[in-house]
Short mmCIF file of C-alpha atoms and ligand atoms in Angstrom, two decimals:
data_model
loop_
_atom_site.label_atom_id
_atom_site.label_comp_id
_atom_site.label_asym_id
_atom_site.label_seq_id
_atom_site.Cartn_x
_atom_site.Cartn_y
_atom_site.Cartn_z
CA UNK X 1 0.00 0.00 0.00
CA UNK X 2 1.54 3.72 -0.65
CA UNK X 3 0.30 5.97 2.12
CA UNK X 4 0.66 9.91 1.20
CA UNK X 5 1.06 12.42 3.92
CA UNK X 6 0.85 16.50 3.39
CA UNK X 7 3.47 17.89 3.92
CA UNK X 8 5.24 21.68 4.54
CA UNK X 9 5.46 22.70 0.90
CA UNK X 10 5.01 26.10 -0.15
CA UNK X 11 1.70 26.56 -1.26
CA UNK X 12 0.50 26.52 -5.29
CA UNK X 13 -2.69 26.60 -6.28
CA UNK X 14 -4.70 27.07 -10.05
CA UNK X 15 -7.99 27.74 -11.98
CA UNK X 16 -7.88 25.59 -14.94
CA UNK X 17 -10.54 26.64 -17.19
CA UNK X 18 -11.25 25.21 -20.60
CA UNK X 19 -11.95 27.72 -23.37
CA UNK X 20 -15.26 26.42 -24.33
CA UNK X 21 -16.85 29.89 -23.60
CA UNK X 22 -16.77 32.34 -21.26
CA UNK X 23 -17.03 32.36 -17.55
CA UNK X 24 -20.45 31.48 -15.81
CA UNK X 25 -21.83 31.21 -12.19
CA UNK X 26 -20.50 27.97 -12.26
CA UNK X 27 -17.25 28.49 -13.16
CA UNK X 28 -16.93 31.38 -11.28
CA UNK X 29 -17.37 29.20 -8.18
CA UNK X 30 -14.12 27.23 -8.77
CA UNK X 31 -12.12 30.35 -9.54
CA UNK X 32 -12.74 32.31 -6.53
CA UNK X 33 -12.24 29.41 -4.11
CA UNK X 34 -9.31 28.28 -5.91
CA UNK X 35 -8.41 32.08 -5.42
CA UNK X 36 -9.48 32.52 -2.05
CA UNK X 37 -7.69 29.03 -0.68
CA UNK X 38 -4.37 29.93 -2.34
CA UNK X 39 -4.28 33.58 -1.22
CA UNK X 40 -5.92 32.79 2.59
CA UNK X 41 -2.70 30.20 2.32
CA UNK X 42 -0.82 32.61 1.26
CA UNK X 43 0.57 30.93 -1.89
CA UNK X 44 0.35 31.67 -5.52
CA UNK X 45 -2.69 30.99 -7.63
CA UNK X 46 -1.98 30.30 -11.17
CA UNK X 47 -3.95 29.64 -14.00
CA UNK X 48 -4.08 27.12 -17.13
CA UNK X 49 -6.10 27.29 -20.42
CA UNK X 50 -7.29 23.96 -20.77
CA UNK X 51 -7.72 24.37 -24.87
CA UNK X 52 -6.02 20.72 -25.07
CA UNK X 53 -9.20 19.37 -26.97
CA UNK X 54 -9.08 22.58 -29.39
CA UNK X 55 -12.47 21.10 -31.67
CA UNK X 56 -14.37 22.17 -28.26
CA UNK X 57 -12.78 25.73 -27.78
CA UNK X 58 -14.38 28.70 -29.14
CA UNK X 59 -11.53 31.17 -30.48
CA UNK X 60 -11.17 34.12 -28.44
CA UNK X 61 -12.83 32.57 -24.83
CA UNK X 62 -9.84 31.86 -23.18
CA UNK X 63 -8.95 35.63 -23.31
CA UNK X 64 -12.58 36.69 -22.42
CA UNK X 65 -11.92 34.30 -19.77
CA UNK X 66 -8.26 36.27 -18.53
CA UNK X 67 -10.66 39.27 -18.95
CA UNK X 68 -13.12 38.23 -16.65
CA UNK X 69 -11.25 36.93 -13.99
CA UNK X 70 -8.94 40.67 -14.32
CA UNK X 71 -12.77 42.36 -14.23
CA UNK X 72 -12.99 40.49 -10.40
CA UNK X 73 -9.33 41.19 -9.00
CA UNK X 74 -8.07 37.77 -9.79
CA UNK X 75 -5.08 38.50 -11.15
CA UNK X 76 -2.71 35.10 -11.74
CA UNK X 77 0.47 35.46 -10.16
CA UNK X 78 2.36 34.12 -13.53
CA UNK X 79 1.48 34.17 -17.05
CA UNK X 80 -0.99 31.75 -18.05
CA UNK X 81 -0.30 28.46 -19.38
CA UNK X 82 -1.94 26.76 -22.25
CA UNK X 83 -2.17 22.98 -22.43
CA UNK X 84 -2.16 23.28 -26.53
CA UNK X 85 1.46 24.36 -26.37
CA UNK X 86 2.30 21.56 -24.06
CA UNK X 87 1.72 18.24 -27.18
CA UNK X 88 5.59 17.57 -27.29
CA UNK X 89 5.93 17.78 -23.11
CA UNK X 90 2.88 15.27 -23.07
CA UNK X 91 4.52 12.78 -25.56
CA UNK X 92 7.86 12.76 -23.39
CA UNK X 93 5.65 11.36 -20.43
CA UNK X 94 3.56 9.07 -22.79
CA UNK X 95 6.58 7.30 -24.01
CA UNK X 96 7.81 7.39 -20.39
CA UNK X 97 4.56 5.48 -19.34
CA UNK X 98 5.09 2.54 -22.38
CA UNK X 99 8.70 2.41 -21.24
CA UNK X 100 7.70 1.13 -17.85
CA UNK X 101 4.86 -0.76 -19.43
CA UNK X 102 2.25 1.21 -17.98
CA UNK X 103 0.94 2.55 -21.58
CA UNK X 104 0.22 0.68 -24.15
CA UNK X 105 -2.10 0.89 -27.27
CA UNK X 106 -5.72 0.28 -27.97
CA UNK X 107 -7.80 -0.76 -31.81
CA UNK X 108 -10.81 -0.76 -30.25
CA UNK X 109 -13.79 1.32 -31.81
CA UNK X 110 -16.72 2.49 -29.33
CA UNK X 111 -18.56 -0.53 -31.18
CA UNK X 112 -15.88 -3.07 -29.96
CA UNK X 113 -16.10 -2.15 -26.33
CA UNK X 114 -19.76 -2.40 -26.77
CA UNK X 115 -19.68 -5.52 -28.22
CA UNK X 116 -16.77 -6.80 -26.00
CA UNK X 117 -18.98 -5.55 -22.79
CA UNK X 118 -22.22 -7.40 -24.11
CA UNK X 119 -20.17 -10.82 -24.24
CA UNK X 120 -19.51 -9.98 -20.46
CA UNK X 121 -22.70 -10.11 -20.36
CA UNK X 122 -22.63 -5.48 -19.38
CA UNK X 123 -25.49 -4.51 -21.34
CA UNK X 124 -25.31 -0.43 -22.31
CA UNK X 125 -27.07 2.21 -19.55
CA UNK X 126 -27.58 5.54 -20.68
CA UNK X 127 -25.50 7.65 -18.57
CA UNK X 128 -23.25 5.06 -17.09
CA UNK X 129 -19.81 5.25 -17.38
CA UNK X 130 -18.44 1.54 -17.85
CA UNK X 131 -14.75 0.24 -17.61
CA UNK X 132 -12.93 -0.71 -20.58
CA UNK X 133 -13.16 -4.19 -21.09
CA UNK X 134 -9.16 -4.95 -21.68
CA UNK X 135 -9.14 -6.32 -25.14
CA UNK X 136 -6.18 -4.69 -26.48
CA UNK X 137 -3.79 -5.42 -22.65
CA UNK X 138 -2.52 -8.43 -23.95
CA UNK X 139 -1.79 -6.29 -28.09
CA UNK X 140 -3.17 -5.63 -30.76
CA UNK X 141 -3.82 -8.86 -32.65
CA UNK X 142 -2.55 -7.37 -36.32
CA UNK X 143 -5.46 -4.05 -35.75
CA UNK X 144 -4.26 -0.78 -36.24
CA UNK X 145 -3.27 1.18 -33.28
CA UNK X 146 -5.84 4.19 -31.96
CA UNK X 147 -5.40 5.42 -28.86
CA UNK X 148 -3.08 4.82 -25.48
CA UNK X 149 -4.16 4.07 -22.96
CA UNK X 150 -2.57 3.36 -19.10
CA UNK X 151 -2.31 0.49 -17.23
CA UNK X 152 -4.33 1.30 -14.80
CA UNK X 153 -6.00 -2.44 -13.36
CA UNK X 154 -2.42 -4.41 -13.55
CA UNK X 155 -0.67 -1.15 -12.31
CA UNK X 156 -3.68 -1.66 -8.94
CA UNK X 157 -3.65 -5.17 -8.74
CA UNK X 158 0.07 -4.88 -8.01
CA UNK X 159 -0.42 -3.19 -4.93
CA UNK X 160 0.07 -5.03 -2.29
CA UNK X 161 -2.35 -4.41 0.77
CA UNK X 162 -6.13 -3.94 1.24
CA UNK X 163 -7.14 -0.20 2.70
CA UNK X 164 -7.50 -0.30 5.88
CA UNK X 165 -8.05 2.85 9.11
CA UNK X 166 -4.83 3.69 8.59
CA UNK X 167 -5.53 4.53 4.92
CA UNK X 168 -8.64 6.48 5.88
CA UNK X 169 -6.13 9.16 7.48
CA UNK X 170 -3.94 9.80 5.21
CA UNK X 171 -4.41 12.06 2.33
CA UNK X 172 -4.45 9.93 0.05
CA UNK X 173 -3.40 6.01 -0.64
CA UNK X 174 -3.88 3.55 -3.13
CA UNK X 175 -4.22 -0.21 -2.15
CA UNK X 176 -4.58 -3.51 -4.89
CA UNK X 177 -8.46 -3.16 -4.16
CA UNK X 178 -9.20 0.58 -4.57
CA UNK X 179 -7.52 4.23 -4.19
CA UNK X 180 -8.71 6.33 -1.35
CA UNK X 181 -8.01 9.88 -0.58
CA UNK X 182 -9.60 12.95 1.75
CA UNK X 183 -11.31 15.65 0.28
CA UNK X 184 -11.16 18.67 1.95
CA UNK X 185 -14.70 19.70 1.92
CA UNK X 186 -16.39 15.98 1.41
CA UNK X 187 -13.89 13.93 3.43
CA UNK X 188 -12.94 10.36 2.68
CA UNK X 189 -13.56 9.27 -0.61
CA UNK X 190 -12.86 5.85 -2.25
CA UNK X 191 -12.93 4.65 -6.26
CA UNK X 192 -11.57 1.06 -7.31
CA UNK X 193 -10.26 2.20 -10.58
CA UNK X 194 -9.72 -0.97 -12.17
CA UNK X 195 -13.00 -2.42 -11.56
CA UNK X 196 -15.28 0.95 -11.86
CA UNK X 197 -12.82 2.36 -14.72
CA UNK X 198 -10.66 0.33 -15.96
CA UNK X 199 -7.28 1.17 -18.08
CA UNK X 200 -8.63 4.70 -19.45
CA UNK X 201 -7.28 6.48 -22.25
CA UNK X 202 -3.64 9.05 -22.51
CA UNK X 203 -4.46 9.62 -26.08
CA UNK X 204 -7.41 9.53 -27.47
CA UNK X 205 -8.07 7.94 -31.19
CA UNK X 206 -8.57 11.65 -33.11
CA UNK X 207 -4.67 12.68 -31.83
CA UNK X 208 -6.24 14.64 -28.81
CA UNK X 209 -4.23 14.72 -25.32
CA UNK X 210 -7.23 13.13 -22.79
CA UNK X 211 -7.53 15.75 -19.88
CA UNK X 212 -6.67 13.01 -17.34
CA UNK X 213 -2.54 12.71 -18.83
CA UNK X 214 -2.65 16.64 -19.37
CA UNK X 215 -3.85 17.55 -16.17
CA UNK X 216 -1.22 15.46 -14.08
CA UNK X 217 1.66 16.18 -16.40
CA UNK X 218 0.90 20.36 -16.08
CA UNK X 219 -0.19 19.94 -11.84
CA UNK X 220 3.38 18.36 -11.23
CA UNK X 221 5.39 20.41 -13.58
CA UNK X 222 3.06 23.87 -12.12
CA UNK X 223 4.33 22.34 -8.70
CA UNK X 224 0.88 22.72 -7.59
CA UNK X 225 -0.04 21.44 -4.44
CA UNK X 226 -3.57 22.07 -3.74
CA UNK X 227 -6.19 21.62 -6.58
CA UNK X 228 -9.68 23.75 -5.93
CA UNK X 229 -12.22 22.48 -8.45
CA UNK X 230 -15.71 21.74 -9.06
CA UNK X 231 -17.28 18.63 -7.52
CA UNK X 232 -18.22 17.55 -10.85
CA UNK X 233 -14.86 16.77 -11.10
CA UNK X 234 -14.18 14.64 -7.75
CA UNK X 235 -14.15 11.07 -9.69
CA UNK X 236 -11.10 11.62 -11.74
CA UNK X 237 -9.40 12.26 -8.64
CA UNK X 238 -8.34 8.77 -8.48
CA UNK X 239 -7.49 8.13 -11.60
CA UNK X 240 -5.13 11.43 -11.39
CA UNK X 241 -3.95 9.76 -8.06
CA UNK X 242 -3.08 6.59 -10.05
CA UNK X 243 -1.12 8.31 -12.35
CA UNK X 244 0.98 10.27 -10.26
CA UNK X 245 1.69 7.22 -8.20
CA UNK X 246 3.12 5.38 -11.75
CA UNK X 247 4.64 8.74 -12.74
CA UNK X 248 6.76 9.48 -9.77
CA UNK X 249 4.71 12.60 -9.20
CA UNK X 250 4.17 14.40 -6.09
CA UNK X 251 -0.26 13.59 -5.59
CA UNK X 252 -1.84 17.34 -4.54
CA UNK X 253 -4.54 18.05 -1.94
CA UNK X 254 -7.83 18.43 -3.04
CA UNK X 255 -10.76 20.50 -2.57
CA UNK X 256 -13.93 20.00 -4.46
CA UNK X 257 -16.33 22.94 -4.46
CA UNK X 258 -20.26 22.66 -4.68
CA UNK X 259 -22.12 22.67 -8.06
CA UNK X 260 -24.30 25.87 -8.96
CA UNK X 261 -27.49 23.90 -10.51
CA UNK X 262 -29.63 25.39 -13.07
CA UNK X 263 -33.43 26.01 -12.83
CA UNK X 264 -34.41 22.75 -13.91
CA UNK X 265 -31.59 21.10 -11.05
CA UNK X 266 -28.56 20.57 -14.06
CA UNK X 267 -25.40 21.00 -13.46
CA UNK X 268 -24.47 24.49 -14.72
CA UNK X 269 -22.60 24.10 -17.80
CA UNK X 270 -21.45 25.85 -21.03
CA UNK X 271 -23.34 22.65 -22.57
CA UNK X 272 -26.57 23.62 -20.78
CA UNK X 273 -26.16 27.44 -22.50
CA UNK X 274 -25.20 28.80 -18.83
CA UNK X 275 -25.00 32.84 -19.41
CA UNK X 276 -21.67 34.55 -19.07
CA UNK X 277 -20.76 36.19 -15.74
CA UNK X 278 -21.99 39.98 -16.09
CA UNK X 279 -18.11 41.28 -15.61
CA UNK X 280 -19.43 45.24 -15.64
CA UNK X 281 -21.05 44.65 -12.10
CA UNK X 282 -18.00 41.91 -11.03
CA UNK X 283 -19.22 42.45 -7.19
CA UNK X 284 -22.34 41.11 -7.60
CA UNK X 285 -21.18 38.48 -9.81
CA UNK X 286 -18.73 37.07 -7.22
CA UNK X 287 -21.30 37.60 -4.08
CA UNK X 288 -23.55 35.23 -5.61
CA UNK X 289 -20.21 32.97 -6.11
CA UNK X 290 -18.96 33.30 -2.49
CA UNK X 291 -22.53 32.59 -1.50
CA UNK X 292 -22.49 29.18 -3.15
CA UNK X 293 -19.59 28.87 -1.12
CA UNK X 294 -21.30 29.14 2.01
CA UNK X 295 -19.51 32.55 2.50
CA UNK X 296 -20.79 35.18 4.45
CA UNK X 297 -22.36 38.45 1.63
CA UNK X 298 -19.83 41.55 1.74
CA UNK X 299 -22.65 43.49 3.58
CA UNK X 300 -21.86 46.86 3.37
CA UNK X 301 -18.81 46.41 1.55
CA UNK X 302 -19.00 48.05 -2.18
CA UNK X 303 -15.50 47.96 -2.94
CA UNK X 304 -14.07 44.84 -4.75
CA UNK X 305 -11.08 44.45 -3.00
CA UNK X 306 -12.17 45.07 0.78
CA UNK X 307 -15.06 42.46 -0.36
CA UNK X 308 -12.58 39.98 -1.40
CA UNK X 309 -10.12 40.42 2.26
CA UNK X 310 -13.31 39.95 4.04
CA UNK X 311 -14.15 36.36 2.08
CA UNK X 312 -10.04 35.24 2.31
CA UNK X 313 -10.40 35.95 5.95
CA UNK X 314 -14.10 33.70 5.95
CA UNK X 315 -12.46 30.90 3.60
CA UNK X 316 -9.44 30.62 5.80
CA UNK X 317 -11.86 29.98 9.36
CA UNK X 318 -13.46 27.42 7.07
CA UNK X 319 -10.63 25.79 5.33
CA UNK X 320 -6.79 26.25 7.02
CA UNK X 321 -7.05 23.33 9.28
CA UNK X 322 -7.56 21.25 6.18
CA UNK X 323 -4.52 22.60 4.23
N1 LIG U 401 -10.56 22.12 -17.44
C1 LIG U 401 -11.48 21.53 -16.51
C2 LIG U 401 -12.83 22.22 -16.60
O1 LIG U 401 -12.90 23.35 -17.05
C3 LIG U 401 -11.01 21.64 -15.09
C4 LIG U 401 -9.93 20.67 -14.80
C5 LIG U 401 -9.40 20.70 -13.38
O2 LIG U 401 -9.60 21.68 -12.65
O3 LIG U 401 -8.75 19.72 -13.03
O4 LIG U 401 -13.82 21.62 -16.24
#
């Protein structure tokens, strides 16, 4: 079993937005706590355009997004960094990862897994996520190579121990039956990769970088050390745990924040044609953020920055004792 243990490092935090549109309530949520924790830390907060899978960016949203975020005093404390400048960075750790044997390549169509699950007898659910099936583990048998995809249920079954209390304290650990870690804000959580999961895809079959390689590649080299994001998010936690483990890679705290629904009880999302923030009245725009955040409202406070002290000083009563 590897047990992982916070420890004194300087603090780094990030917003990693991807350029799919502008900023929304939603959004917004993530950046300001991301903000808040790093600055009530006092760290740096730095922040990544996630235009890795460019087909879903719309041209000119990552710098409405910079805009935005200047608009409500969150100013990065370095330039941005953009994870479509990063394709030659992301192959060096790819052909790390097949190397050590922990990569190696898939020919399987959508259709194959399907038809690969159904002779498991796993018949298709609409909106559930299933694990690939492992056809390609053993190679390719003469197809044509796709994707990449990591070892993910040999590189768990190798681990020696079952999670046990001792697990359930540390920040994180990952065990042959499942990875565990503790959330921040929803305490212990626990995924077995390999059986929920399975070996998920580095590369996908179009060329794209898949978020999950991308994100731990640019976390470690950032040297971030505590990840703020939406709760949306929370289940690739282990996978990104997984990775780091196989990678060498220091594994971050992490904090996920809750979801601003829509009307109708959706997730708000660019998908669900959320509205952009309204950046010419920013205050208002980041009240209704910090009170998602179960922040207390800036009262009489009409001045941006003497609203955001008074919410770094709420975050930190909240959240310190978890750094
Ligand atoms: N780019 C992701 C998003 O906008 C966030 C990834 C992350 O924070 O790890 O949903």
């Amino acid at each position: 079993m590897s047990l992982g243990h916070a420890g004194p490092t300087p603090y780094v935090g990030r917003f990693a937005p991807s350029p799919t549109g502008p900023l929304h309530a939603g959004s917004l949520v993530a950046a300001l706590a991301s903000w808040l924790d790093a600055r009530a830390a006092g760290g740096l907060w730095l922040v990544r355009i996630e235009d890795v899978d460019l087909p879903r960016c719309q041209a000119g949203a990552a710098d409405r997004i910079l805009a935005q975020l200047a608009a409500c005093g969150l100013l990065p404390d370095e330039p941005p960094l953009y994870q479509s400048q990063r394709g030659a960075r992301y192959q060096q750790v790819l052909d790390d990862l097949v190397a050590l044997r922990l990569a190696y390549p898939c020919a399987c169509t959508r259709r194959d897994i399907d038809a690969a699950l159904a002779a498991q007898g796993l018949a298709r659910e609409r909106h559930v996520e299933r694990p690939y099936p492992g056809t390609c583990r053993q190679g390719l048998q003469g197809r044509a190579p796709r994707a990449w995809r990591f070892h993910a249920t040999e590189y768990q079954s190798k681990m020696p121990e079952a999670l046990d209390n001792q697990a359930l304290e540390a920040t994180f650990s990952i065990a042959s039956n499942g990875t565990c870690w503790t959330d921040r804000r929803l305490g212990p959580q626990f995924q077995d990769v390999a059986d929920q999961v399975g070996d998920f895809v580095l590369r996908r079959a179009d060329g794209l970088w898949a978020y999950q390689l991308a994100v731990v590649v640019d976390d470690a080299d950032q040297r971030v050390t505590h990840v703020v994001r939406g709760e949306d998010l929370a289940d690739n936690t282990p996978r990104q745990i997984l990775l780091q483990s196989a990678l060498g890679l220091a594994t971050p705290r992490y904090l996920h924040t809750p979801l601003v629904r829509a009307a109708d009880g959706e997730k708000l999302s660019k998908q669900h044609g959320a509205p952009a923030i309204d950046d010419s009245r920013p205050l208002q725009a980041l009240a209704d953020a910090a009170s998602a955040l179960g922040l207390p409202p800036a009262g009489k406070e009409n001045y941006l920055p003497q609203a955001l002290a008074l919410w770094v000083k709420a975050w930190a009563q909240n959240y310190n004792s978890t750094l």
